[in-house]
Amino acid sequence: MATDVTLTLVQPTLDDALRDIAHEVDALLDALLPVPEDARAPLYRAMRHAAIGGGKRLRPLLVTATAQLFGVDRAAALRAGCAVEAIHVYSLIHDDLPCMDDDDLRRGKPTVHKAFDEGIAVLAGDALHALAFEWLADPATHPDPFVRCELIAGLATAAGPGGMAGGQMMDIAAPGANFDLPAVTRLQAMKTGALIAYSVEAGAMLGRVSPDVRTSLKAYARDIGLAFQIADDLIDATGDEATVGKAVGKDAAAGKATFLSLLGPERARSQADALVEQAVNHLGSWGAEADLLRAIARYAVDRDR
Amino acid sequence: MATDVTLTLVQPTLDDALRDIAHEVDALLDALLPVPEDARAPLYRAMRHAAIGGGKRLRPLLVTATAQLFGVDRAAALRAGCAVEAIHVYSLIHDDLPCMDDDDLRRGKPTVHKAFDEGIAVLAGDALHALAFEWLADPATHPDPFVRCELIAGLATAAGPGGMAGGQMMDIAAPGANFDLPAVTRLQAMKTGALIAYSVEAGAMLGRVSPDVRTSLKAYARDIGLAFQIADDLIDATGDEATVGKAVGKDAAAGKATFLSLLGPERARSQADALVEQAVNHLGSWGAEADLLRAIARYAVDRDR
């Protein structure tokens, strides 16, 4: 009985976990991105500007929260989490470029092409993209090269034309494309869902989990990825730039079909809530040790409430 | 004796090897990049525009020519070669962007942002970048995950801020930087040398070669990488756009320090020839089976003669 109580007590609250992961990701990225004393210094300063000190770190949190279910070494999970975050940050840098979404503000700071210039922004994204794979390929991430290859293959697929880059291409085509709900669902499953789902899968890969367990975790991840995006649409429509830390209201202005424009605010909100409930149900067989994953699922849609 | 003669006869000439690799790379990239029937079609068409049908395929040729020294399966070497080529092509797409070198012509065709648009060009580069790692992580490249991880780590390092991306950052800073010969050598060793050296190393990795043999092959690769760049400077100064297939004379116009501006044409040419001789010397212990690598070394500086 005493053991049970202790186990329950050591489960971190979501606030603790969010604060800890932000601190740990910043510390590791700071160590992984030292500014060299040569003409490459602006490239490293640009990567650090975009990657350090900001963001909710949802993806690294999903990696570490899943990995801890299987007793994975936290330092290893954190390395994998930083690799996913590097891919996420590179995509933000490139998406913010004038030739893409043309945004001036990101995570409450000037975007990289505003703080530096466009050429450096392209290169900083490219450099983070390569570094993510370099970090994963390092034995410090996992001693078994089979696991490292699995992590790399998964991340490359989630980032590439069948995942994030493909979803961003659909998003570029969206204003004139008159997408319906299945099309928007597919677009978002690729653009943001693939990397969020991969974050959970990476934790499971590090834990060398059986296919059965992995399937239920993937289902959990798919549901929160979609819920997260619906909540993002709601924040985009109702939030203000200062609180959100980036430009808002752009999807409606561009005439893009979104979950919000297709469902309306009430059905969008209830759909997000239903997805969270479904995500939590996929964790049914786990006890208190999965409470953090349950809390993250609720956080995915409650960020703005 | 008869065996010796046969071995010599089956060594392909450089012309045969260049023609074969061009054909094989095009065929494999065609198979790896099928255009999907959805809104991502322009992304795939842009990747195909840049990656298929053009270029000397020097990097895949170095991978396959080195791999064949060690009896590596040609299909596996070709996959690795296509991964290196994908990284090379992504870097060309991004370097050609208006915010970088602003070029309209590449491999005799309009650059991707001219044939499509800038947003698609950024994404096509990003997508090829991710695919390169996805292809290497696939067991079809090598059955042993240790070898695949080694291939991936090497490519990520050659492409990232310590290699190609770092060299491109130095190149952006170059016009006002007043680089001397050691600085230009370091810039070019990163910007183009790292990926050329990796191509040879990838062939050696696939062959699971001992560190000793790898060291002499790396020395060969480093020398031809530098020789190749000096020849590129000479071509940029003396070639015409139609023959070269891209804009020429841009370095001098931008006031960038190059091997040519620092050494003058005669010393640059003799330096390139000396590097080729040195590269060939590093292959001293190999017999006729390394004749193709010797021929490639000469080709690196003789492309314009």
Coordinates of C-alpha atoms in Angstrom, one line a residue:
Chain A
M1 CA 0.0 0.0 0.0
A2 CA 2.8 2.4 1.0
T3 CA 4.4 1.7 -2.4
D4 CA 1.2 2.6 -4.3
V5 CA 0.9 5.9 -2.4
T6 CA 4.5 6.7 -3.2
L7 CA 4.1 5.9 -6.9
T8 CA 1.1 8.2 -7.1
L9 CA 2.9 11.0 -5.3
V10 CA 5.9 11.0 -7.6
Q11 CA 3.8 11.5 -10.7
P12 CA 4.6 15.1 -11.7
T13 CA 1.8 17.5 -12.3
L14 CA 1.4 18.9 -15.8
D15 CA 2.7 22.3 -14.7
D16 CA 5.8 20.7 -13.2
A17 CA 6.4 18.6 -16.3
L18 CA 5.9 21.6 -18.7
R19 CA 8.4 23.7 -16.6
D20 CA 10.9 20.9 -16.3
I21 CA 10.9 20.0 -20.0
A22 CA 11.2 23.7 -21.0
H23 CA 14.3 23.9 -18.8
E24 CA 15.8 20.6 -19.9
V25 CA 15.3 21.3 -23.7
D26 CA 16.8 24.7 -23.4
A27 CA 19.8 23.3 -21.5
L28 CA 20.5 20.5 -24.0
L29 CA 20.0 22.7 -27.1
D30 CA 22.4 25.3 -25.5
A31 CA 25.0 22.5 -25.1
L32 CA 24.4 21.1 -28.6
L33 CA 24.6 24.5 -30.4
P34 CA 27.7 26.3 -29.2
V35 CA 28.5 29.4 -31.3
P36 CA 31.8 28.9 -33.2
E37 CA 34.3 31.7 -33.5
D38 CA 34.2 32.0 -37.3
A39 CA 32.0 33.3 -40.1
R40 CA 29.4 30.7 -39.2
A41 CA 28.5 32.5 -36.0
P42 CA 25.4 34.2 -37.4
L43 CA 24.1 30.8 -38.5
Y44 CA 24.4 29.4 -35.0
R45 CA 23.0 32.6 -33.4
A46 CA 19.9 32.3 -35.7
M47 CA 19.4 28.6 -34.8
R48 CA 19.6 29.5 -31.1
H49 CA 17.3 32.5 -31.5
A50 CA 14.6 30.1 -33.0
A51 CA 15.3 27.0 -30.9
I52 CA 16.1 28.2 -27.4
G53 CA 13.8 30.0 -24.9
G54 CA 10.2 29.6 -26.2
G55 CA 7.5 27.2 -27.2
K56 CA 5.5 24.8 -25.2
R57 CA 7.9 21.9 -25.9
L58 CA 4.9 19.7 -26.4
R59 CA 6.8 17.3 -28.7
P60 CA 9.8 16.7 -26.4
L61 CA 7.3 16.3 -23.5
L62 CA 5.4 13.6 -25.4
V63 CA 8.7 11.8 -26.1
T64 CA 9.8 11.9 -22.4
A65 CA 6.3 11.2 -21.0
T66 CA 5.9 8.1 -23.2
A67 CA 9.5 7.0 -22.6
Q68 CA 9.1 7.1 -18.9
L69 CA 6.3 4.5 -19.1
F70 CA 9.0 2.1 -20.2
G71 CA 11.8 3.1 -17.8
V72 CA 13.9 4.7 -20.6
D73 CA 16.9 6.7 -19.5
R74 CA 15.7 10.4 -19.3
A75 CA 18.8 11.8 -21.0
A76 CA 18.3 9.5 -24.0
A77 CA 14.6 10.5 -24.3
L78 CA 15.6 14.1 -24.0
R79 CA 18.0 13.8 -26.9
A80 CA 15.3 12.3 -29.1
G81 CA 12.9 15.0 -27.9
C82 CA 15.4 17.7 -28.9
A83 CA 15.7 16.1 -32.4
V84 CA 11.9 16.3 -32.9
E85 CA 11.9 19.9 -31.6
A86 CA 14.8 20.8 -34.0
I87 CA 12.6 19.5 -36.9
H88 CA 9.6 21.4 -35.5
V89 CA 11.6 24.6 -35.2
Y90 CA 13.2 24.3 -38.7
S91 CA 9.6 24.0 -40.1
L92 CA 8.5 27.1 -38.2
I93 CA 11.5 29.1 -39.6
H94 CA 10.8 28.0 -43.2
D95 CA 7.0 28.4 -42.8
D96 CA 7.4 32.0 -41.5
L97 CA 9.5 33.1 -44.6
P98 CA 8.0 35.8 -46.8
C99 CA 7.6 33.3 -49.7
M100 CA 5.5 31.0 -47.4
D101 CA 3.3 32.4 -44.6
D102 CA 5.2 35.7 -44.3
D103 CA 5.1 36.1 -40.5
D104 CA 7.0 38.6 -38.4
L105 CA 6.3 37.2 -34.9
R106 CA 6.9 33.7 -33.5
R107 CA 6.9 32.5 -29.9
G108 CA 6.7 36.2 -29.0
K109 CA 9.9 37.1 -30.8
P110 CA 10.8 38.4 -34.3
T111 CA 10.9 35.5 -36.8
V112 CA 14.4 34.5 -37.9
H113 CA 14.3 36.3 -41.3
K114 CA 13.3 39.5 -39.4
A115 CA 15.9 39.2 -36.7
F116 CA 18.6 38.1 -39.2
D117 CA 17.8 37.9 -42.9
E118 CA 16.1 35.5 -45.3
G119 CA 19.2 33.7 -46.5
I120 CA 20.3 33.0 -42.9
A121 CA 16.7 31.9 -42.1
V122 CA 16.7 29.3 -45.0
L123 CA 20.2 28.1 -43.8
A124 CA 19.3 28.0 -40.1
G125 CA 16.3 25.8 -40.9
D126 CA 18.4 23.5 -43.1
A127 CA 21.1 23.2 -40.5
L128 CA 18.6 22.3 -37.7
H129 CA 17.1 19.7 -40.1
A130 CA 20.5 18.0 -40.6
L131 CA 21.4 18.2 -36.9
A132 CA 18.2 16.4 -35.8
F133 CA 19.4 13.3 -37.8
E134 CA 23.0 13.7 -36.6
W135 CA 21.8 13.7 -32.9
L136 CA 19.5 10.7 -33.4
A137 CA 22.3 8.7 -35.2
D138 CA 24.6 9.3 -32.2
P139 CA 25.0 6.2 -29.8
A140 CA 24.2 8.6 -26.9
T141 CA 20.5 8.5 -28.1
H142 CA 20.4 4.7 -27.8
P143 CA 23.2 2.1 -27.7
D144 CA 21.4 -0.2 -30.2
P145 CA 21.8 0.9 -33.9
F146 CA 18.5 -0.8 -34.8
V147 CA 16.6 1.5 -32.5
R148 CA 18.5 4.5 -33.8
C149 CA 17.6 3.6 -37.4
E150 CA 14.0 3.1 -36.4
L151 CA 14.0 6.6 -34.8
I152 CA 15.6 8.1 -37.8
A153 CA 13.3 6.4 -40.4
G154 CA 10.3 7.5 -38.4
L155 CA 11.4 11.1 -38.1
A156 CA 12.3 11.3 -41.8
T157 CA 8.9 10.0 -42.8
A158 CA 7.1 12.3 -40.4
A159 CA 9.1 15.3 -41.7
G160 CA 9.1 14.5 -45.4
P161 CA 6.7 14.8 -48.3
G162 CA 4.5 12.0 -46.8
G163 CA 4.3 14.1 -43.5
M164 CA 5.0 17.6 -42.5
A165 CA 6.4 18.9 -45.8
G166 CA 3.6 17.3 -47.7
G167 CA 1.0 18.8 -45.4
Q168 CA 2.6 22.2 -45.8
M169 CA 2.4 21.8 -49.6
M170 CA -1.3 21.1 -49.3
D171 CA -1.6 24.1 -47.0
I172 CA 0.0 26.3 -49.7
A173 CA -2.5 25.0 -52.2
A174 CA -5.4 25.4 -49.7
P175 CA -6.7 28.9 -50.4
G176 CA -8.1 28.1 -53.8
A177 CA -8.7 24.3 -53.2
N178 CA -12.1 24.4 -51.5
F179 CA -11.1 21.5 -49.2
D180 CA -13.9 19.5 -47.4
L181 CA -13.6 18.0 -43.9
P182 CA -11.9 14.8 -44.9
A183 CA -9.3 16.8 -47.0
V184 CA -8.6 19.2 -44.1
T185 CA -8.3 16.3 -41.7
R186 CA -5.8 14.6 -44.0
L187 CA -3.9 17.9 -44.5
Q188 CA -3.6 18.5 -40.7
A189 CA -2.8 14.8 -40.0
M190 CA 0.2 15.3 -42.2
K191 CA 1.2 19.0 -41.4
T192 CA 1.1 18.8 -37.6
G193 CA -0.3 15.3 -36.7
A194 CA 2.6 13.3 -38.1
L195 CA 5.3 14.9 -35.9
I196 CA 3.1 14.8 -32.8
A197 CA 2.3 11.1 -33.4
Y198 CA 6.0 10.5 -34.0
S199 CA 6.9 12.0 -30.7
V200 CA 4.8 9.4 -28.9
E201 CA 6.2 6.6 -31.2
A202 CA 9.8 7.7 -30.5
G203 CA 9.2 7.2 -26.7
A204 CA 7.8 3.7 -27.5
M205 CA 10.7 2.9 -29.9
L206 CA 13.2 3.9 -27.2
G207 CA 11.4 1.5 -24.8
R208 CA 11.4 -1.3 -27.4
V209 CA 7.7 -1.7 -26.9
S210 CA 5.7 -4.6 -28.5
P211 CA 3.6 -3.8 -31.6
D212 CA 0.3 -4.1 -29.6
V213 CA 1.2 -1.5 -27.1
R214 CA 2.6 0.7 -29.8
T215 CA -0.7 0.6 -31.7
S216 CA -2.7 2.0 -28.7
L217 CA -0.1 4.7 -28.1
K218 CA -0.3 5.6 -31.8
A219 CA -4.0 5.9 -31.6
Y220 CA -3.7 8.1 -28.5
A221 CA -1.2 10.3 -30.5
R222 CA -3.3 10.5 -33.6
D223 CA -6.3 11.7 -31.6
I224 CA -4.4 14.4 -29.6
G225 CA -2.7 15.6 -32.8
L226 CA -6.0 16.3 -34.4
A227 CA -7.5 17.8 -31.1
F228 CA -4.4 20.0 -30.9
Q229 CA -5.0 21.3 -34.4
I230 CA -8.7 22.0 -33.8
A231 CA -7.7 23.9 -30.7
D232 CA -5.1 25.8 -32.7
D233 CA -7.8 26.9 -35.2
L234 CA -9.9 28.2 -32.3
I235 CA -6.9 30.1 -30.8
D236 CA -6.2 31.5 -34.3
A237 CA -9.8 32.8 -34.5
T238 CA -10.2 34.0 -30.9
G239 CA -6.8 34.7 -29.4
D240 CA -4.8 38.0 -29.6
E241 CA -1.3 38.2 -31.0
A242 CA 0.4 39.3 -27.7
T243 CA -0.9 36.3 -25.8
V244 CA -0.5 33.7 -28.5
G245 CA 3.0 35.0 -29.5
K246 CA 2.4 34.9 -33.3
A247 CA 0.0 36.5 -35.8
V248 CA -3.6 35.3 -35.6
G249 CA -6.7 35.4 -37.9
K250 CA -4.6 34.6 -41.0
D251 CA -6.4 31.4 -42.0
A252 CA -9.8 33.2 -42.2
A253 CA -8.2 36.2 -44.0
A254 CA -6.7 33.8 -46.6
G255 CA -10.0 32.1 -47.1
K256 CA -8.5 28.7 -46.1
A257 CA -10.9 25.9 -45.1
T258 CA -10.2 24.9 -41.5
F259 CA -11.9 22.8 -38.9
L260 CA -13.4 26.0 -37.5
S261 CA -14.7 27.3 -40.9
L262 CA -16.2 23.8 -41.7
L263 CA -17.6 22.9 -38.3
G264 CA -18.3 26.3 -36.6
P265 CA -16.9 27.1 -33.1
E266 CA -19.3 24.9 -31.1
R267 CA -19.0 21.7 -33.1
A268 CA -15.2 22.3 -33.4
R269 CA -14.9 22.6 -29.6
S270 CA -17.0 19.5 -28.9
Q271 CA -15.1 17.6 -31.6
A272 CA -11.8 18.5 -29.9
D273 CA -13.2 17.4 -26.5
A274 CA -14.4 14.1 -28.0
L275 CA -11.0 13.4 -29.4
V276 CA -9.4 14.0 -26.1
E277 CA -11.8 11.6 -24.4
Q278 CA -11.0 9.1 -27.1
A279 CA -7.2 9.6 -26.7
V280 CA -7.5 9.1 -22.9
N281 CA -9.5 5.9 -23.6
H282 CA -6.6 4.5 -25.6
L283 CA -4.6 4.7 -22.4
G284 CA -7.2 2.5 -20.6
S285 CA -4.9 -0.3 -19.6
W286 CA -2.3 2.0 -17.9
G287 CA -2.5 3.1 -14.3
A288 CA -1.4 6.3 -12.6
E289 CA 2.0 6.1 -14.5
A290 CA 0.1 7.4 -17.6
D291 CA -1.6 10.3 -15.8
L292 CA 0.9 12.7 -17.4
L293 CA -0.1 11.5 -20.9
R294 CA -3.7 12.0 -19.9
A295 CA -3.0 15.5 -18.6
I296 CA -1.2 16.3 -21.9
A297 CA -4.2 15.2 -23.9
R298 CA -6.4 17.6 -22.0
Y299 CA -3.8 20.4 -22.2
A300 CA -3.8 20.0 -26.0
V301 CA -7.2 21.5 -26.2
D302 CA -7.3 23.6 -23.0
R303 CA -4.3 25.8 -23.7
D304 CA -6.6 28.8 -24.4
R305 CA -9.2 28.3 -21.7
Chain B
M1 CA 47.3 -14.0 -67.5
A2 CA 44.0 -14.4 -69.2
T3 CA 42.3 -13.4 -65.9
D4 CA 44.3 -10.3 -65.7
V5 CA 43.4 -9.2 -69.2
T6 CA 39.8 -9.9 -68.5
L7 CA 39.9 -7.8 -65.3
T8 CA 41.4 -4.9 -67.2
L9 CA 38.9 -5.2 -70.0
V10 CA 35.8 -5.1 -67.8
Q11 CA 37.0 -1.9 -66.1
P12 CA 34.5 0.7 -67.5
T13 CA 35.9 3.8 -69.1
L14 CA 35.0 7.1 -67.5
D15 CA 32.6 7.9 -70.3
D16 CA 30.8 4.6 -69.9
A17 CA 30.7 5.1 -66.1
L18 CA 29.3 8.6 -66.4
R19 CA 26.6 7.5 -68.9
D20 CA 25.7 4.5 -66.8
I21 CA 25.4 6.4 -63.5
A22 CA 23.3 9.1 -65.1
H23 CA 20.9 6.5 -66.4
E24 CA 20.8 4.5 -63.1
V25 CA 20.3 7.6 -60.9
D26 CA 17.5 8.9 -63.1
A27 CA 15.8 5.5 -63.0
L28 CA 16.0 5.1 -59.3
L29 CA 14.9 8.7 -58.5
D30 CA 12.0 8.2 -60.9
A31 CA 11.0 5.1 -58.9
L32 CA 11.5 6.8 -55.5
L33 CA 9.6 10.0 -56.4
P34 CA 6.2 8.9 -57.9
V35 CA 3.8 11.9 -58.2
P36 CA 0.8 11.4 -55.9
E37 CA -2.7 12.2 -57.1
D38 CA -3.4 14.9 -54.5
A39 CA -2.5 18.5 -53.7
R40 CA 1.1 17.5 -53.1
A41 CA 1.6 16.9 -56.9
P42 CA 3.4 20.2 -57.4
L43 CA 5.9 19.4 -54.6
Y44 CA 6.8 16.1 -56.3
R45 CA 7.0 17.6 -59.7
A46 CA 9.3 20.3 -58.3
M47 CA 11.5 17.6 -56.7
R48 CA 11.6 15.7 -60.0
H49 CA 12.3 18.8 -62.0
A50 CA 15.4 19.5 -59.9
A51 CA 16.6 15.9 -59.3
I52 CA 16.0 14.0 -62.5
G53 CA 17.6 14.5 -65.9
G54 CA 20.7 16.6 -65.3
G55 CA 24.0 17.0 -63.5
K56 CA 27.2 15.1 -63.8
R57 CA 26.2 12.7 -60.9
L58 CA 29.8 13.0 -59.6
R59 CA 28.7 12.1 -56.0
P60 CA 26.7 9.0 -56.8
L61 CA 29.6 7.9 -59.2
L62 CA 32.1 8.3 -56.3
V63 CA 29.9 6.2 -54.0
T64 CA 29.5 3.4 -56.6
A65 CA 33.1 3.5 -57.8
T66 CA 34.4 3.2 -54.3
A67 CA 31.8 0.6 -53.3
Q68 CA 32.8 -1.6 -56.2
L69 CA 36.3 -1.8 -54.9
F70 CA 34.9 -3.8 -52.0
G71 CA 32.3 -5.9 -53.9
V72 CA 29.3 -4.0 -52.5
D73 CA 26.0 -4.8 -54.1
R74 CA 25.5 -2.1 -56.8
A75 CA 21.8 -1.5 -56.0
A76 CA 22.7 -0.7 -52.4
A77 CA 25.5 1.6 -53.5
L78 CA 23.1 3.3 -55.9
R79 CA 20.6 3.9 -53.1
A80 CA 23.3 5.6 -51.0
G81 CA 24.4 7.5 -54.1
C82 CA 20.9 8.8 -54.6
A83 CA 20.7 9.9 -51.0
V84 CA 23.8 12.0 -51.4
E85 CA 22.5 13.4 -54.7
A86 CA 19.2 14.3 -53.0
I87 CA 21.2 16.3 -50.4
H88 CA 23.2 17.9 -53.2
V89 CA 20.1 18.8 -55.2
Y90 CA 18.3 20.2 -52.2
S91 CA 21.3 22.5 -51.5
L92 CA 21.2 23.7 -55.2
I93 CA 17.5 24.5 -54.9
H94 CA 18.0 26.5 -51.7
D95 CA 21.2 28.2 -52.9
D96 CA 19.5 29.3 -56.1
L97 CA 16.7 31.1 -54.2
P98 CA 16.4 34.9 -54.6
C99 CA 17.4 35.4 -50.9
M100 CA 20.6 33.4 -51.5
D101 CA 22.4 33.4 -54.9
D102 CA 19.3 34.4 -56.9
D103 CA 20.0 32.2 -60.0
D104 CA 17.5 31.6 -62.8
L105 CA 19.3 28.7 -64.5
R106 CA 20.6 25.4 -63.2
R107 CA 21.7 22.3 -65.1
G108 CA 20.5 24.1 -68.2
K109 CA 16.9 24.4 -66.9
P110 CA 15.0 27.1 -65.1
T111 CA 15.7 26.9 -61.3
V112 CA 12.8 25.5 -59.2
H113 CA 11.6 28.9 -57.9
K114 CA 11.4 30.0 -61.6
A115 CA 9.7 26.9 -62.9
F116 CA 7.3 26.7 -59.9
D117 CA 7.5 29.4 -57.1
E118 CA 9.6 30.2 -54.1
G119 CA 7.5 28.5 -51.5
I120 CA 7.5 25.3 -53.5
A121 CA 11.3 25.6 -54.0
V122 CA 11.8 25.9 -50.2
L123 CA 9.6 22.9 -49.6
A124 CA 11.0 20.8 -52.4
G125 CA 14.5 21.2 -50.9
D126 CA 13.2 20.4 -47.4
A127 CA 11.4 17.3 -48.8
L128 CA 14.5 16.0 -50.6
H129 CA 16.5 16.6 -47.4
A130 CA 14.2 14.4 -45.3
L131 CA 14.0 11.7 -48.1
A132 CA 17.7 11.3 -48.2
F133 CA 17.7 10.1 -44.6
E134 CA 14.6 8.0 -45.1
W135 CA 16.3 6.2 -48.0
L136 CA 19.5 5.6 -46.0
A137 CA 17.6 4.3 -42.9
D138 CA 15.8 1.7 -45.1
P139 CA 17.2 -1.9 -44.8
A140 CA 17.4 -2.0 -48.6
T141 CA 20.5 0.3 -48.3
H142 CA 22.3 -2.2 -46.0
P143 CA 21.0 -5.1 -43.9
D144 CA 23.1 -4.0 -40.9
P145 CA 21.6 -1.1 -38.9
F146 CA 25.1 -0.2 -37.6
V147 CA 26.2 0.5 -41.2
R148 CA 23.0 2.5 -41.9
C149 CA 23.5 4.6 -38.8
E150 CA 27.1 5.3 -39.8
L151 CA 25.9 6.3 -43.3
I152 CA 23.3 8.6 -41.8
A153 CA 25.6 10.2 -39.2
G154 CA 28.2 10.9 -41.9
L155 CA 25.7 12.4 -44.3
A156 CA 24.1 14.6 -41.6
T157 CA 27.5 15.9 -40.5
A158 CA 28.5 16.6 -44.2
A159 CA 25.2 18.4 -44.8
G160 CA 24.9 20.3 -41.6
P161 CA 26.4 23.4 -40.0
G162 CA 29.9 21.7 -39.7
G163 CA 29.7 20.9 -43.4
M164 CA 27.7 22.1 -46.4
A165 CA 25.3 24.5 -44.6
G166 CA 28.2 26.0 -42.6
G167 CA 30.2 26.5 -45.8
Q168 CA 27.2 28.2 -47.4
M169 CA 26.9 30.5 -44.4
M170 CA 30.6 31.5 -44.8
D171 CA 29.9 32.0 -48.5
I172 CA 27.1 34.4 -47.7
A173 CA 29.5 36.3 -45.4
A174 CA 32.3 36.2 -48.0
P175 CA 31.8 39.4 -50.1
G176 CA 32.8 41.7 -47.2
A177 CA 35.0 39.3 -45.3
N178 CA 38.3 39.6 -47.2
F179 CA 39.1 35.9 -46.8
D180 CA 42.7 34.7 -47.4
L181 CA 43.7 31.4 -49.0
P182 CA 43.4 29.3 -45.7
A183 CA 39.9 30.8 -45.1
V184 CA 38.8 30.1 -48.7
T185 CA 40.2 26.6 -48.5
R186 CA 38.3 26.0 -45.2
L187 CA 35.1 27.5 -46.7
Q188 CA 35.2 25.3 -49.8
A189 CA 36.3 22.2 -47.8
M190 CA 33.0 22.6 -46.0
K191 CA 30.7 23.9 -48.7
T192 CA 31.5 21.4 -51.4
G193 CA 34.4 19.2 -50.1
A194 CA 32.5 17.6 -47.2
L195 CA 29.8 16.1 -49.4
I196 CA 32.3 14.9 -52.0
A197 CA 34.5 13.4 -49.3
Y198 CA 31.4 11.7 -47.8
S199 CA 30.5 10.1 -51.1
V200 CA 33.8 8.2 -51.1
E201 CA 33.4 7.4 -47.4
A202 CA 29.9 6.1 -48.0
G203 CA 31.3 3.6 -50.5
A204 CA 33.9 2.5 -47.9
M205 CA 31.2 2.3 -45.1
L206 CA 29.1 0.0 -47.3
G207 CA 32.2 -2.1 -47.8
R208 CA 32.9 -2.2 -44.0
V209 CA 36.4 -1.2 -44.7
S210 CA 39.2 -1.1 -42.1
P211 CA 40.1 2.4 -40.7
D212 CA 43.5 2.3 -42.5
V213 CA 42.0 1.9 -45.9
R214 CA 39.4 4.4 -45.1
T215 CA 42.1 7.0 -44.2
S216 CA 43.8 6.8 -47.6
L217 CA 40.4 7.0 -49.4
K218 CA 39.4 10.0 -47.3
A219 CA 42.7 11.7 -48.3
Y220 CA 41.9 10.9 -52.0
A221 CA 38.4 12.4 -51.6
R222 CA 39.7 15.5 -49.8
D223 CA 42.2 16.3 -52.6
I224 CA 39.7 15.8 -55.4
G225 CA 37.1 17.9 -53.5
L226 CA 39.5 20.8 -53.5
A227 CA 40.6 20.2 -57.0
F228 CA 37.0 20.1 -58.2
Q229 CA 36.3 23.5 -56.5
I230 CA 39.4 25.2 -58.1
A231 CA 38.3 23.9 -61.5
D232 CA 34.8 25.2 -60.7
D233 CA 36.3 28.7 -60.1
L234 CA 38.1 28.5 -63.5
I235 CA 34.9 27.4 -65.2
D236 CA 33.0 30.2 -63.5
A237 CA 35.5 32.7 -64.8
T238 CA 36.1 31.4 -68.4
G239 CA 33.0 29.3 -69.3
D240 CA 29.8 30.5 -71.0
E241 CA 26.3 30.1 -69.5
A242 CA 25.0 27.9 -72.3
T243 CA 27.7 25.3 -72.0
V244 CA 28.0 25.4 -68.2
G245 CA 24.2 25.3 -67.7
K246 CA 24.2 28.0 -65.0
A247 CA 25.1 31.6 -64.5
V248 CA 28.8 32.3 -64.6
G249 CA 31.1 35.2 -63.5
K250 CA 29.1 35.8 -60.3
D251 CA 31.9 35.4 -57.8
A252 CA 34.1 38.1 -59.4
A253 CA 31.1 40.4 -59.8
A254 CA 30.2 40.0 -56.1
G255 CA 33.9 40.7 -55.1
K256 CA 34.2 37.2 -53.4
A257 CA 37.7 35.9 -52.7
T258 CA 38.1 32.6 -54.6
F259 CA 41.0 30.3 -55.4
L260 CA 41.2 32.1 -58.8
S261 CA 41.2 35.6 -57.4
L262 CA 43.8 34.7 -54.8
L263 CA 46.1 32.5 -57.0
G264 CA 45.5 33.8 -60.5
P265 CA 44.6 31.4 -63.4
E266 CA 48.0 29.8 -63.9
R267 CA 48.8 28.9 -60.3
A268 CA 45.1 27.9 -59.7
R269 CA 45.4 25.4 -62.7
S270 CA 48.7 24.0 -61.5
Q271 CA 47.4 23.7 -58.0
A272 CA 44.4 21.8 -59.2
D273 CA 46.7 19.5 -61.2
A274 CA 49.0 18.9 -58.2
L275 CA 45.9 18.0 -56.1
V276 CA 44.8 15.4 -58.7
E277 CA 48.3 13.9 -58.8
Q278 CA 48.3 13.7 -54.9
A279 CA 44.8 12.2 -55.0
V280 CA 45.9 9.5 -57.4
N281 CA 49.0 8.8 -55.2
H282 CA 46.7 8.0 -52.3
L283 CA 45.3 5.1 -54.4
G284 CA 48.9 3.8 -54.8
S285 CA 48.2 0.4 -53.3
W286 CA 45.3 -0.4 -55.6
G287 CA 45.6 -2.0 -59.0
A288 CA 43.5 -1.6 -62.1
E289 CA 40.3 -2.0 -60.1
A290 CA 40.8 1.6 -58.9
D291 CA 41.4 3.0 -62.4
L292 CA 37.9 4.5 -62.4
L293 CA 38.6 6.5 -59.2
R294 CA 41.9 7.7 -60.9
A295 CA 39.9 8.7 -64.0
I296 CA 37.3 10.5 -61.8
A297 CA 40.2 12.5 -60.1
R298 CA 41.4 13.7 -63.5
Y299 CA 37.8 14.4 -64.7
A300 CA 37.3 16.7 -61.6
V301 CA 39.7 19.2 -63.1
D302 CA 39.4 18.4 -66.8
R303 CA 35.6 19.0 -67.2
D304 CA 36.2 22.3 -69.1
R305 CA 39.3 21.4 -71.2

